[in-house]
mmCIF file of C-alpha atoms and ligand atoms in Angstrom:
data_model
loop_
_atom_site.group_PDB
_atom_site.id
_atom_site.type_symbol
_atom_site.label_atom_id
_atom_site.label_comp_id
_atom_site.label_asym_id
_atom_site.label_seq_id
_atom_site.Cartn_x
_atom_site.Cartn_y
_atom_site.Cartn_z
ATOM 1 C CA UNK A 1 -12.281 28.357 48.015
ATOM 2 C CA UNK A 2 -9.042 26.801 49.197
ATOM 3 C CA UNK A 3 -7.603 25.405 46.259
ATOM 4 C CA UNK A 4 -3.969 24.238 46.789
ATOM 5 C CA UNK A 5 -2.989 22.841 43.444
ATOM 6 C CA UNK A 6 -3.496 25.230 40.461
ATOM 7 C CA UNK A 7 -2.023 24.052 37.599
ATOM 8 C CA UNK A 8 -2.876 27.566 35.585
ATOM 9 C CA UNK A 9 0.330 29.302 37.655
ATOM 10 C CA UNK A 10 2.275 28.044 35.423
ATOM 11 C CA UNK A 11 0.336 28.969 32.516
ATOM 12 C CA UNK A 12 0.855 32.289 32.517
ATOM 13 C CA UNK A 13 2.840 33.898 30.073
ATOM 14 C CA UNK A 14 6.259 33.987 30.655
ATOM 15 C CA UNK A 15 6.313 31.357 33.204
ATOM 16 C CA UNK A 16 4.121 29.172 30.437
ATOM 17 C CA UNK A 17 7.749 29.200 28.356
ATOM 18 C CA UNK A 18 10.157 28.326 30.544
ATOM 19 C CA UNK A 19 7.665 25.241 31.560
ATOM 20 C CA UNK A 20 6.854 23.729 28.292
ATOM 21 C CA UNK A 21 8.258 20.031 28.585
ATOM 22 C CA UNK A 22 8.683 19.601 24.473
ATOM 23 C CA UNK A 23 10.464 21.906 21.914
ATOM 24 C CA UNK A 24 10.648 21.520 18.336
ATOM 25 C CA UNK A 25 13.744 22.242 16.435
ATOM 26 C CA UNK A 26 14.669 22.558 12.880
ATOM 27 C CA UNK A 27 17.261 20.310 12.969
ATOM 28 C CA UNK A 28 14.614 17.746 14.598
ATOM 29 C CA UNK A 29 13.098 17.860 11.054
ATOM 30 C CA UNK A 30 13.715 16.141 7.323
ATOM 31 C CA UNK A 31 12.542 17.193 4.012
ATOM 32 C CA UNK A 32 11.583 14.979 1.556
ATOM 33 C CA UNK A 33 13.099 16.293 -1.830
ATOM 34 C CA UNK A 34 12.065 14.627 -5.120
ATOM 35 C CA UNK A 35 14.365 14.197 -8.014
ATOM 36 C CA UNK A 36 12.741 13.226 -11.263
ATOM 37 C CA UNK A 37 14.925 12.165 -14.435
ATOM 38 C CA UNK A 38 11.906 12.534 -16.696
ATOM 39 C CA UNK A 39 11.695 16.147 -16.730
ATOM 40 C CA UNK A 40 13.528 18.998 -17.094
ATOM 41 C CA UNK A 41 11.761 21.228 -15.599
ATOM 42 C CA UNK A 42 10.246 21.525 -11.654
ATOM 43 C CA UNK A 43 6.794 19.443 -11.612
ATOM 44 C CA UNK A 44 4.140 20.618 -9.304
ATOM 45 C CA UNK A 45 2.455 17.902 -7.084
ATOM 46 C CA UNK A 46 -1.133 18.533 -7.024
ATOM 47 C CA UNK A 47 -1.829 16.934 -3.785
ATOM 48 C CA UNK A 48 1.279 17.983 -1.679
ATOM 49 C CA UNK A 49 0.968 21.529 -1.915
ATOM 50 C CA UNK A 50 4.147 23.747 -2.362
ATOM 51 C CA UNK A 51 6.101 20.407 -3.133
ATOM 52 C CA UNK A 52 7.648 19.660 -6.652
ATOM 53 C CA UNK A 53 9.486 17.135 -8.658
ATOM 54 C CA UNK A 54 12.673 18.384 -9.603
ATOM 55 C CA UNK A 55 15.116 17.604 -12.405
ATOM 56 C CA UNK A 56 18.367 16.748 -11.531
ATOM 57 C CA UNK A 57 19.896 20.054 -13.135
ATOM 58 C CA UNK A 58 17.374 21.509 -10.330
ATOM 59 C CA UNK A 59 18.366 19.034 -7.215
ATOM 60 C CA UNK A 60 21.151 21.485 -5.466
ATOM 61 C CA UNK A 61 18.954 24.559 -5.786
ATOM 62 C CA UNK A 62 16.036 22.845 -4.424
ATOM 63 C CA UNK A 63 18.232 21.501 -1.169
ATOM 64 C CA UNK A 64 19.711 25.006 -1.253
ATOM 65 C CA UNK A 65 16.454 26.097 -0.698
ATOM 66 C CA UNK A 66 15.473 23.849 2.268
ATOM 67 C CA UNK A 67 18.570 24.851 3.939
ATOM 68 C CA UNK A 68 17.815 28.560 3.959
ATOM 69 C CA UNK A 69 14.958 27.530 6.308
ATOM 70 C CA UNK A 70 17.438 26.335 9.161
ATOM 71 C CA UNK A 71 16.259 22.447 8.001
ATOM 72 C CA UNK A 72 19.954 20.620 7.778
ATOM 73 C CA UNK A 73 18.919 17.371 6.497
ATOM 74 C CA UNK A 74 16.829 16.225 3.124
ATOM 75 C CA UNK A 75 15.299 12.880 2.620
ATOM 76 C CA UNK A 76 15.586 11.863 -1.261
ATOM 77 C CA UNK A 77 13.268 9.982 -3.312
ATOM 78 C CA UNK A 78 14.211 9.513 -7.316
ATOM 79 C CA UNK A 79 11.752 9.212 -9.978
ATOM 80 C CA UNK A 80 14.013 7.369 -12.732
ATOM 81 C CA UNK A 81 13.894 7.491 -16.271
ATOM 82 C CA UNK A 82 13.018 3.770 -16.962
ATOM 83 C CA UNK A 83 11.413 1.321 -14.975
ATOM 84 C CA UNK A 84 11.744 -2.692 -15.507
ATOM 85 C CA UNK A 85 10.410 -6.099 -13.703
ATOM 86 C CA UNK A 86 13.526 -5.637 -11.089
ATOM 87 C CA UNK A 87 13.724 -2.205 -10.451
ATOM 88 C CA UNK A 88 17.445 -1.792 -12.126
ATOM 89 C CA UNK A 89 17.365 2.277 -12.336
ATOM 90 C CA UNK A 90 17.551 1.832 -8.600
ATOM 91 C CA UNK A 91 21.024 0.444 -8.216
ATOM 92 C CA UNK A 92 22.367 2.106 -10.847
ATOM 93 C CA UNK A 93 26.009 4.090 -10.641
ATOM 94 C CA UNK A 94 24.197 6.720 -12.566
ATOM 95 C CA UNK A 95 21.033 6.862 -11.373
ATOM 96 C CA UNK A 96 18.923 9.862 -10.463
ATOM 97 C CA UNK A 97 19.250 9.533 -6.938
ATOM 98 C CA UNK A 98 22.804 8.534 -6.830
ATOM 99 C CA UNK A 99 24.242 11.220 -9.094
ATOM 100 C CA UNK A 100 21.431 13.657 -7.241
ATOM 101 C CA UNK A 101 23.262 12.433 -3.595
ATOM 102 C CA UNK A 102 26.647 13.070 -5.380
ATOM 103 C CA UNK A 103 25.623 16.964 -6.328
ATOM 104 C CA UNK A 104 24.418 17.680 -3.202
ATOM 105 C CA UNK A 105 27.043 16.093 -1.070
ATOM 106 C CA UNK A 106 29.596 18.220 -2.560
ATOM 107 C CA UNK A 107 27.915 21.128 -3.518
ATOM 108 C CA UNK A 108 25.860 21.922 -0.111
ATOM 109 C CA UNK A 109 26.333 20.924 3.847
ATOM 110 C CA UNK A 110 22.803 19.210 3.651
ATOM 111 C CA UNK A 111 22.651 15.638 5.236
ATOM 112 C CA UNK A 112 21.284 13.415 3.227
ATOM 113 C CA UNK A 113 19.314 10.183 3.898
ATOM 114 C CA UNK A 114 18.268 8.304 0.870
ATOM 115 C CA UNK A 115 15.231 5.891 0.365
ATOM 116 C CA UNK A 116 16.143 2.480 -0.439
ATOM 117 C CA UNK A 117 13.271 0.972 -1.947
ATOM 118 C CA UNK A 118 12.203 -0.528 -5.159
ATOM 119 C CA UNK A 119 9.067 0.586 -5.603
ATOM 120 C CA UNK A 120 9.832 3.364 -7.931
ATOM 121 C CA UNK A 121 11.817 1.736 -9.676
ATOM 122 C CA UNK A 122 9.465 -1.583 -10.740
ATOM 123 C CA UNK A 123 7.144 -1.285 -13.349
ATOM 124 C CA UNK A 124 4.467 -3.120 -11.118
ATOM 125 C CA UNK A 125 5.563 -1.098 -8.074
ATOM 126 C CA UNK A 126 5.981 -3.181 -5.442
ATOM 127 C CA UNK A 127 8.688 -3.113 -2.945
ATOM 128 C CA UNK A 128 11.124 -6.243 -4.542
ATOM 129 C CA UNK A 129 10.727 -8.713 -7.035
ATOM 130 C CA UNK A 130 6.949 -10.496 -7.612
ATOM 131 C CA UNK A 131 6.001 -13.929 -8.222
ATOM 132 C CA UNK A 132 5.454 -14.431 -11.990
ATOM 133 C CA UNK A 133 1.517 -15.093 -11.255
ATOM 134 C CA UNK A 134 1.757 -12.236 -9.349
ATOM 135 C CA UNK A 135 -0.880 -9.961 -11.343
ATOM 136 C CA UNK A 136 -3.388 -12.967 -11.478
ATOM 137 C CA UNK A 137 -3.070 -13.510 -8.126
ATOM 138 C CA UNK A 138 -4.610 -10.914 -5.806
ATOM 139 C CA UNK A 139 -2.509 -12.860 -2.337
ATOM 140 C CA UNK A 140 0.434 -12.059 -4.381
ATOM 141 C CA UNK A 141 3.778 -12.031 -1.966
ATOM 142 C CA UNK A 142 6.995 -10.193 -3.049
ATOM 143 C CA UNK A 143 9.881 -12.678 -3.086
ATOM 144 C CA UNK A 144 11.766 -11.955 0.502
ATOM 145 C CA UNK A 145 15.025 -12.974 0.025
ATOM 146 C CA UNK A 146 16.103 -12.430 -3.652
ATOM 147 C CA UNK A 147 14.750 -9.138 -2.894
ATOM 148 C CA UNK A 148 17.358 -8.131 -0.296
ATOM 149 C CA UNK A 149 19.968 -9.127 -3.289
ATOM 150 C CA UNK A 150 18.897 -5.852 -4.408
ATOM 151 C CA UNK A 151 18.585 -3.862 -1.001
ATOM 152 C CA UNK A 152 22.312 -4.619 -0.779
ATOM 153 C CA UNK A 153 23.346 -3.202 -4.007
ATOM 154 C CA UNK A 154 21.248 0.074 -3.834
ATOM 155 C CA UNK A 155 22.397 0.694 -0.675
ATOM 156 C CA UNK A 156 25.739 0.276 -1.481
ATOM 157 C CA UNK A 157 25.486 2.795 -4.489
ATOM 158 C CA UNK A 158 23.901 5.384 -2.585
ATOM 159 C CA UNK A 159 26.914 5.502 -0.054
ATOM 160 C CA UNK A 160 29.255 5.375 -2.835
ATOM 161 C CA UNK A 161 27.620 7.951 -4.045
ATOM 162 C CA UNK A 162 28.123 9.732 -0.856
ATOM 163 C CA UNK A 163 25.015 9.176 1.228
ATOM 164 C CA UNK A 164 25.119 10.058 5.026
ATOM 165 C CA UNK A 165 22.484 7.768 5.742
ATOM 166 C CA UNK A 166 20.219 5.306 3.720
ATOM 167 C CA UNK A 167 16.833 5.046 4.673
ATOM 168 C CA UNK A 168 15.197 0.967 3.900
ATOM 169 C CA UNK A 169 11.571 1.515 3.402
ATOM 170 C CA UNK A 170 10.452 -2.109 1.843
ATOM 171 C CA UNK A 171 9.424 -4.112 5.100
ATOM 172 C CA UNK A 172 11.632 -7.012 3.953
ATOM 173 C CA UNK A 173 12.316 -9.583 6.927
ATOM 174 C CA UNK A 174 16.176 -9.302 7.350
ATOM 175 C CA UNK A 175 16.618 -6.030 5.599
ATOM 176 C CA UNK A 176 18.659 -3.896 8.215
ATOM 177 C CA UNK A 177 20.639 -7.056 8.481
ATOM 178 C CA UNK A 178 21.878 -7.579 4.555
ATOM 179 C CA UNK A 179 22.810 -3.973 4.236
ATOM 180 C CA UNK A 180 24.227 -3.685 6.971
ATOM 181 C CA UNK A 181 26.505 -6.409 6.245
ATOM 182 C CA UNK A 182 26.939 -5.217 2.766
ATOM 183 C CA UNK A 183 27.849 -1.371 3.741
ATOM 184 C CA UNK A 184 30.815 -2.754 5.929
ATOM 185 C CA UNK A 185 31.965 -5.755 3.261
ATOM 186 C CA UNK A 186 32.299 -2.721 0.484
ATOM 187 C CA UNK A 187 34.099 0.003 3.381
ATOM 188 C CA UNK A 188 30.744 1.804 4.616
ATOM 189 C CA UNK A 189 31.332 0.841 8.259
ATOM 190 C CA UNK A 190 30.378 4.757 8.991
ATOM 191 C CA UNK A 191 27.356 4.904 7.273
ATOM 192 C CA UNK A 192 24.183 4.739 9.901
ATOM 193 C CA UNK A 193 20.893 3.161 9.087
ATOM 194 C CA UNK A 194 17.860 4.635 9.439
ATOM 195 C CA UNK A 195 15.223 1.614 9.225
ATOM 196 C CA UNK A 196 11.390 2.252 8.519
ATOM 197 C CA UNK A 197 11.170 -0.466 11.243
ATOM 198 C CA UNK A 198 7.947 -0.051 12.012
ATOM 199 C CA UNK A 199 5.418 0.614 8.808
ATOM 200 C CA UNK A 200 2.325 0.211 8.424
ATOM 201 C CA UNK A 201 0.098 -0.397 5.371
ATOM 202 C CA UNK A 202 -1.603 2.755 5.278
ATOM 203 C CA UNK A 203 -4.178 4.473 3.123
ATOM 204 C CA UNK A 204 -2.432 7.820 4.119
ATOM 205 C CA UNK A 205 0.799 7.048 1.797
ATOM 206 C CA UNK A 206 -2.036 7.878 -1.450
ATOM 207 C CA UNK A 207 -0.480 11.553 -2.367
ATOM 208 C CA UNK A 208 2.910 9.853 -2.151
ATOM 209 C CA UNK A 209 2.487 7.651 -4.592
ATOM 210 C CA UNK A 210 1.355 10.236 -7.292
ATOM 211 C CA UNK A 211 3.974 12.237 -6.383
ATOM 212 C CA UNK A 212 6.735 9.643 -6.551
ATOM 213 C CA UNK A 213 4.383 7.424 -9.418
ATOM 214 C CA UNK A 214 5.190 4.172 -6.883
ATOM 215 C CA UNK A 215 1.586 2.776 -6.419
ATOM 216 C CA UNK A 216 1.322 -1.124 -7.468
ATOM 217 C CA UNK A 217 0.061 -1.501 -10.138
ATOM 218 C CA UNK A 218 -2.098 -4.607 -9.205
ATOM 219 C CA UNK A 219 -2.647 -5.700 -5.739
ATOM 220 C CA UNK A 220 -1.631 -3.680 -2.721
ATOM 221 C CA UNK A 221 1.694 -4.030 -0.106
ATOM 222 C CA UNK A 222 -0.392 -5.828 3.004
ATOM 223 C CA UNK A 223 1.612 -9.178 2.846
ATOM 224 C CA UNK A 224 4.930 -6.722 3.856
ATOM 225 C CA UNK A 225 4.022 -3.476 5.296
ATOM 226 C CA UNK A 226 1.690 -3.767 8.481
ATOM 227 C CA UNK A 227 -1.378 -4.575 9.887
ATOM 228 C CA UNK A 228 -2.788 -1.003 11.385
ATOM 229 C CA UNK A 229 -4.817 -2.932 13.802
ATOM 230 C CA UNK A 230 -0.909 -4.408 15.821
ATOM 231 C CA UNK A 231 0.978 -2.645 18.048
ATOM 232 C CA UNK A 232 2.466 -5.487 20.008
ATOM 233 C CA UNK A 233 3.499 -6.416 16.783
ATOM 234 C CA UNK A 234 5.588 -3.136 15.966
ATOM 235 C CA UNK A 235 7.606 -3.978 19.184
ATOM 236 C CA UNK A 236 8.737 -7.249 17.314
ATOM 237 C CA UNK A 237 9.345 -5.783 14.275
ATOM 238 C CA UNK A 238 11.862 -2.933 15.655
ATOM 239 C CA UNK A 239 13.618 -5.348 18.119
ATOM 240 C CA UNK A 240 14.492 -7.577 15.010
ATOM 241 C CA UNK A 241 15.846 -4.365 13.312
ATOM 242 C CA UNK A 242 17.827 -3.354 16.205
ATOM 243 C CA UNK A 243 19.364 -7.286 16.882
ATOM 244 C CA UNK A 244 19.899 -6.890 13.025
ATOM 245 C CA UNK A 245 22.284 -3.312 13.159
ATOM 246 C CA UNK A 246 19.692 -0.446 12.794
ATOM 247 C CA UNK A 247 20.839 3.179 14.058
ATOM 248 C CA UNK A 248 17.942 4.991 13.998
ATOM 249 C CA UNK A 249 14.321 3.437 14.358
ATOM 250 C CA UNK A 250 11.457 5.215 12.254
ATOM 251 C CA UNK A 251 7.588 4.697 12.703
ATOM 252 C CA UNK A 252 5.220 5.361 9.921
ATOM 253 C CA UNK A 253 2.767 7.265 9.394
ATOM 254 C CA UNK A 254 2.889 9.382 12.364
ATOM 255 C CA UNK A 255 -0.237 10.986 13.393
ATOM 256 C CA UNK A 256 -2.111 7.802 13.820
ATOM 257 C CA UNK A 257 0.309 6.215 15.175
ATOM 258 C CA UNK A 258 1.464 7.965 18.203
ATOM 259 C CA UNK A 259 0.925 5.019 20.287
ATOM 260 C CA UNK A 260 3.713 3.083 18.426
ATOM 261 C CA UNK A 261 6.074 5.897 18.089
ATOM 262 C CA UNK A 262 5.747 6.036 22.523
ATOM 263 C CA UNK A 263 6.142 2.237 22.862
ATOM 264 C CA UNK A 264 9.077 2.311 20.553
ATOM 265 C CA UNK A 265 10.578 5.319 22.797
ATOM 266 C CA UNK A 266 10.248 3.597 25.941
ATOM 267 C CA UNK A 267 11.155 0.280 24.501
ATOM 268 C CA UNK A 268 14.483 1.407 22.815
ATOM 269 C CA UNK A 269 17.326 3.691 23.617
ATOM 270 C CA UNK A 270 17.967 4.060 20.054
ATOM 271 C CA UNK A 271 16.829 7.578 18.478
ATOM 272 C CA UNK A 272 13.276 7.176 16.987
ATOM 273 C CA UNK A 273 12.190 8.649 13.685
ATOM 274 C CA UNK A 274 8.426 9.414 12.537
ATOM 275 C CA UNK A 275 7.446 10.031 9.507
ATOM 276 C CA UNK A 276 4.746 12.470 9.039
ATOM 277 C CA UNK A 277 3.099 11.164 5.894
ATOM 278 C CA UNK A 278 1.903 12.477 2.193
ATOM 279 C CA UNK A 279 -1.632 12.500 3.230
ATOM 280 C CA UNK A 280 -1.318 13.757 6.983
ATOM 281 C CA UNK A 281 0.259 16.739 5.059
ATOM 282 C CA UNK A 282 -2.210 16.548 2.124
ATOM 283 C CA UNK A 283 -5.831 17.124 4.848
ATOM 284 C CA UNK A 284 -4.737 19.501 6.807
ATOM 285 C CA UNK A 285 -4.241 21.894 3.473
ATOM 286 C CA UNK A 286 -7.367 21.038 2.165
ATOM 287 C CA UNK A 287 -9.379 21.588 5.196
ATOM 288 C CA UNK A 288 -7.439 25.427 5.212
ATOM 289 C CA UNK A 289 -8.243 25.728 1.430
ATOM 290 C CA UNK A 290 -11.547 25.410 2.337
ATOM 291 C CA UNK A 291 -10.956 28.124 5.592
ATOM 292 C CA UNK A 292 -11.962 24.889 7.961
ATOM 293 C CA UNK A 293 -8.215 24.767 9.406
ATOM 294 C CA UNK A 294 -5.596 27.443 10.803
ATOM 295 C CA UNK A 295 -2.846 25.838 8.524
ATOM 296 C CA UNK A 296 0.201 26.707 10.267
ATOM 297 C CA UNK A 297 -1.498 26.412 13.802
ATOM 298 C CA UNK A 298 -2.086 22.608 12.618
ATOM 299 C CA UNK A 299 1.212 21.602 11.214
ATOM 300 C CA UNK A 300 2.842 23.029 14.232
ATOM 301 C CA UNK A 301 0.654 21.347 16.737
ATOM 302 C CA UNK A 302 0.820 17.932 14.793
ATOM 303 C CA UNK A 303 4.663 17.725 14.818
ATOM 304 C CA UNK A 304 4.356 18.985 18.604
ATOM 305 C CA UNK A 305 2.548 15.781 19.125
ATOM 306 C CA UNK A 306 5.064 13.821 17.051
ATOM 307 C CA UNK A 307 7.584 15.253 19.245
ATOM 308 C CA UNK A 308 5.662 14.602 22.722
ATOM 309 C CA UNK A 309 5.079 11.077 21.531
ATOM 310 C CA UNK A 310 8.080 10.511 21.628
ATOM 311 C CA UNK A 311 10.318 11.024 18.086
ATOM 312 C CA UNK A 312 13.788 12.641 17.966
ATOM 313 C CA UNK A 313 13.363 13.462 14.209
ATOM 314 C CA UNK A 314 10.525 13.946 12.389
ATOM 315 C CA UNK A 315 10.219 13.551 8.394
ATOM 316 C CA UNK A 316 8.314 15.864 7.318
ATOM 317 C CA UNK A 317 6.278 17.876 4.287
ATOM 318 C CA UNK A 318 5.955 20.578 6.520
ATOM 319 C CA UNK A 319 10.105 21.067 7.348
ATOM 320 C CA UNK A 320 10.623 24.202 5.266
ATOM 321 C CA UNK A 321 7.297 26.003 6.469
ATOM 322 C CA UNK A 322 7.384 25.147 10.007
ATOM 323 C CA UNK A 323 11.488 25.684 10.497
ATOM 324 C CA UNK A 324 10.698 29.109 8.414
ATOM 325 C CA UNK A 325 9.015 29.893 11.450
ATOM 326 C CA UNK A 326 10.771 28.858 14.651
HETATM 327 C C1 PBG B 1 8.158 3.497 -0.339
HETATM 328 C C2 PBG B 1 7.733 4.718 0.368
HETATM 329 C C3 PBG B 1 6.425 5.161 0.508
HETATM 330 C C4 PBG B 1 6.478 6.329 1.260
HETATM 331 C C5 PBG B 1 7.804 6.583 1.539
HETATM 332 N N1 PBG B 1 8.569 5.546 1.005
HETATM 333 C C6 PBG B 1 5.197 4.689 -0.104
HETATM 334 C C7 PBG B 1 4.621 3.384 0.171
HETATM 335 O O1 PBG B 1 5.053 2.601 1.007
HETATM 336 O O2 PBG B 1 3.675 3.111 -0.539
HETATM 337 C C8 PBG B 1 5.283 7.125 1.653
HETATM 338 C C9 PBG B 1 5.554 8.484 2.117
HETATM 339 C C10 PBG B 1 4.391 9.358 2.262
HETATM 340 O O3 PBG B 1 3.216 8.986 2.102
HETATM 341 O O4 PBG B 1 4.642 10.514 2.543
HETATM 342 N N2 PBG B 1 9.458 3.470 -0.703
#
């Protein structure tokens, strides 16, 4: 045999290490944290194993906790204590996620990125404000453009609240671009945007919702979120949000979606985010309930991937676990 290229030299051990093109980091990684104003005490989420709402009383001992894993930065979702038509908890000076952002901003060194959405905030759960019809009819749109009205005032209470970053999840056209403009009219020049430029309708967000009680409650979100079946399409999308001021692009869900979270890498030179989703969290730990899956072997290899594809931060259930162990 006279084999000149063997690949397995460099898989031995040792050399294997010093090889290996893609690292992962725990300050590569996010951890959704969710603050509930309806409950005083922590609230286990059945389908997101080893996650929990907590009350606000509970909010800096929960981030506390994420930061003892080496994970720097927390991702927060709020669960308010009302919800009406518009979605008013969610621009609120003393709402749950703003006075949550204010504990933890001066109590810990956490970075935190907040979610600026309606959708847990509307009593019919959709991203912005419905057509009146809306429940009767099933092509129901969400109104664009008096929705990002509201875009600009929750993300201008989350960074006077003391936000490091604010997060749009909606899919509104012109999003990025009306809170961006409306961070630097009210003095937030500083504050980066992290746009959910490229999401897709997914079935994958379904342990989310129970978790953060945000699925609609008539209809579904395929008239804003995308089509799974476009990529060329997800190109579009992100170039709008980067014309429009975005700082960081984010791609969601991940795992199926490794092909957009590469195009989006080599199409961009701005730092891409993927979001590793409720329900790409939720199968691998029932397939290792059920002894079908090597649990930490899978959530370590997954965010590899997430990582190879392409992302420079990952959002993650698995941030605590995995960081625990790097
Ligand atoms: C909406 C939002 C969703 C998720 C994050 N932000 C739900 C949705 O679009 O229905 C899903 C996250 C997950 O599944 O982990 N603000």
């Amino acid at each position: 045999m006279d084999l000149t290229d063997r690949p397995r030299r460099l898989r031995r051990d040792g050399v294997r290490e010093l090889v290996s093109e893609t690292s992962l980091e725990a300050n590569d990684l996010v951890a959704p944290v969710f603050v509930d104003a309806t409950t005083d005490e922590r609230v286990a989420i059945p389908s997101m194993p080893g996650h929990e709402r907590v009350p606000l009383d509970e909010s800096v001992a929960r981030v506390e906790e994420v930061l003892d894993t080496g994970v720097e930065t927390v991702m927060l979702f709020g669960i308010p204590e009302s919800k009406d038509a518009e979605g008013s908890r969610a621009w609120a000076e003393d709402g749950v996620v703003q006075e949550a952002t204010r504990r933890i901003t001066s109590e810990t060194a956490a970075t935190v990125v907040t979610d600026v959405c309606l959708c847990e905030y509307t009593d019919h759960g959709h991203c912005g404000l419905v057509e009146q019809d809306a429940a009767e009819n099933p092509d129901l749109t969400v109104r664009n453009d008096e929705t990002l009205d509201l875009l600009r005032k929750i993300a201008v209470s989350h960074a006077e609240a003391g936000a490091d970053v604010v997060a749009p999840s909606g899919m509104m056209d012109g999003m990025v671009g009306a809170i961006r403009e409306a961070l630097d009219d009210a003095g937030f020049r500083d504050v980066p945007i992290m746009s959910y430029a490229a999401k897709y309708e997914s079935a994958f967000y379904g342990p989310f919702r129970d978790a953060a009680d945000g699925a609609p409650a008539f209809g579904d979100r395929r008239h804003y979120q995308m089509d799974p079946a476009n990529a060329r399409e997800a190109i579009r999308e992100v170039a709008l949000d980067v014309e429009q001021g975005a700082d960081l692009l984010m791609v969601k869900p991940a795992l199926s979606y490794l092909d957009v979270v590469s195009s989006v890498d080599r199409n961009f030179d701005l730092p891409v985010a993927a979001y590793n989703v409720s329900g790409e969290y939720a199968m691998l730990h029932a397939a290792s309930d059920r002894g079908w899956l090597d649990l930490e072997a899978t959530a370590l290899e997954s965010l590899l991937s997430i990582k190879r594809a392409g992302a420079d931060v990952i959002v993650t259930y698995f941030a605590e676990d995995v960081a625990a162990k790097l």
